[in-house]
Amino acid sequence: MLSDPEVMKFSVRGVCDEEATRKFVDWCLECYASQGIGPWAFCEKESGHFIGFCGIGPELVGDVEEFNLGRV
């Protein structure tokens, strides 16, 4: 999903390659380990197919860590 140009066309970070996607997954796992929060997968109820994610995660804004609500 993160490598799909159509899905990521409005993302501030743009299309992700495999390395960037791995870093994102590592970041998600670290968020849960250190903060107890992070992105949740959205799956279509009938098919079970992954269709996106949303969640709360830490983000640096200047020198301050804030919580960001994001979705894709």
Short mmCIF file of C-alpha atoms in Angstrom, two decimals:
data_model
loop_
_atom_site.label_atom_id
_atom_site.label_comp_id
_atom_site.label_asym_id
_atom_site.label_seq_id
_atom_site.Cartn_x
_atom_site.Cartn_y
_atom_site.Cartn_z
CA MET A 1 0.00 0.00 0.00
CA LEU A 2 2.77 2.47 0.88
CA SER A 3 4.40 1.85 -2.51
CA ASP A 4 1.22 2.56 -4.50
CA PRO A 5 1.48 6.02 -6.14
CA GLU A 6 -2.32 6.40 -6.32
CA VAL A 7 -2.74 5.69 -2.60
CA MET A 8 0.20 7.87 -1.57
CA LYS A 9 -0.37 10.83 -3.88
CA PHE A 10 -1.52 13.07 -0.99
CA SER A 11 0.99 11.77 1.55
CA VAL A 12 3.50 14.32 2.83
CA ARG A 13 6.20 11.64 2.63
CA GLY A 14 5.23 10.29 -0.79
CA VAL A 15 5.64 6.76 -2.14
CA CYS A 16 7.71 4.43 0.04
CA ASP A 17 10.23 1.90 -1.18
CA GLU A 18 10.82 -1.38 0.65
CA GLU A 19 13.36 0.13 3.06
CA ALA A 20 11.03 3.01 3.98
CA THR A 21 8.15 0.57 4.49
CA ARG A 22 10.30 -1.57 6.81
CA LYS A 23 11.22 1.56 8.79
CA PHE A 24 7.52 2.43 9.08
CA VAL A 25 6.68 -1.05 10.38
CA ASP A 26 9.57 -0.82 12.87
CA TRP A 27 8.28 2.60 13.97
CA CYS A 28 4.78 1.16 14.47
CA LEU A 29 6.14 -1.64 16.65
CA GLU A 30 8.25 0.83 18.64
CA CYS A 31 5.19 3.07 19.19
CA TYR A 32 3.31 0.18 20.76
CA ALA A 33 6.31 -0.88 22.84
CA SER A 34 7.13 2.60 24.18
CA GLN A 35 3.81 4.49 24.08
CA GLY A 36 1.14 1.78 24.03
CA ILE A 37 -0.40 3.34 20.90
CA GLY A 38 0.10 3.25 17.14
CA PRO A 39 -1.55 2.55 13.79
CA TRP A 40 -4.35 0.01 13.47
CA ALA A 41 -5.00 -1.99 10.31
CA PHE A 42 -8.34 -1.56 8.54
CA CYS A 43 -9.64 -4.73 6.96
CA GLU A 44 -12.74 -5.10 4.85
CA LYS A 45 -15.24 -7.01 6.97
CA GLU A 46 -16.53 -9.39 4.29
CA SER A 47 -13.26 -10.30 2.58
CA GLY A 48 -10.76 -9.67 5.35
CA HIS A 49 -8.56 -7.75 2.87
CA PHE A 50 -6.31 -5.03 4.26
CA ILE A 51 -7.58 -1.66 3.00
CA GLY A 52 -5.68 0.91 5.07
CA PHE A 53 -4.73 2.03 8.53
CA CYS A 54 -5.25 4.81 11.03
CA GLY A 55 -4.07 5.54 14.51
CA ILE A 56 -2.34 7.83 16.92
CA GLY A 57 1.43 8.09 17.03
CA PRO A 58 4.17 10.35 18.32
CA GLU A 59 5.58 12.95 15.92
CA LEU A 60 8.23 15.60 16.46
CA VAL A 61 6.93 19.11 15.82
CA GLY A 62 9.95 21.36 16.13
CA ASP A 63 11.51 20.27 19.41
CA VAL A 64 8.28 18.99 20.96
CA GLU A 65 6.87 15.47 20.70
CA GLU A 66 3.16 15.67 19.90
CA PHE A 67 0.58 12.99 19.12
CA ASN A 68 -0.60 12.81 15.52
CA LEU A 69 -3.82 11.24 14.25
CA GLY A 70 -3.13 9.76 10.83
CA ARG A 71 -4.80 7.54 8.26
CA VAL A 72 -4.19 6.01 4.86
#
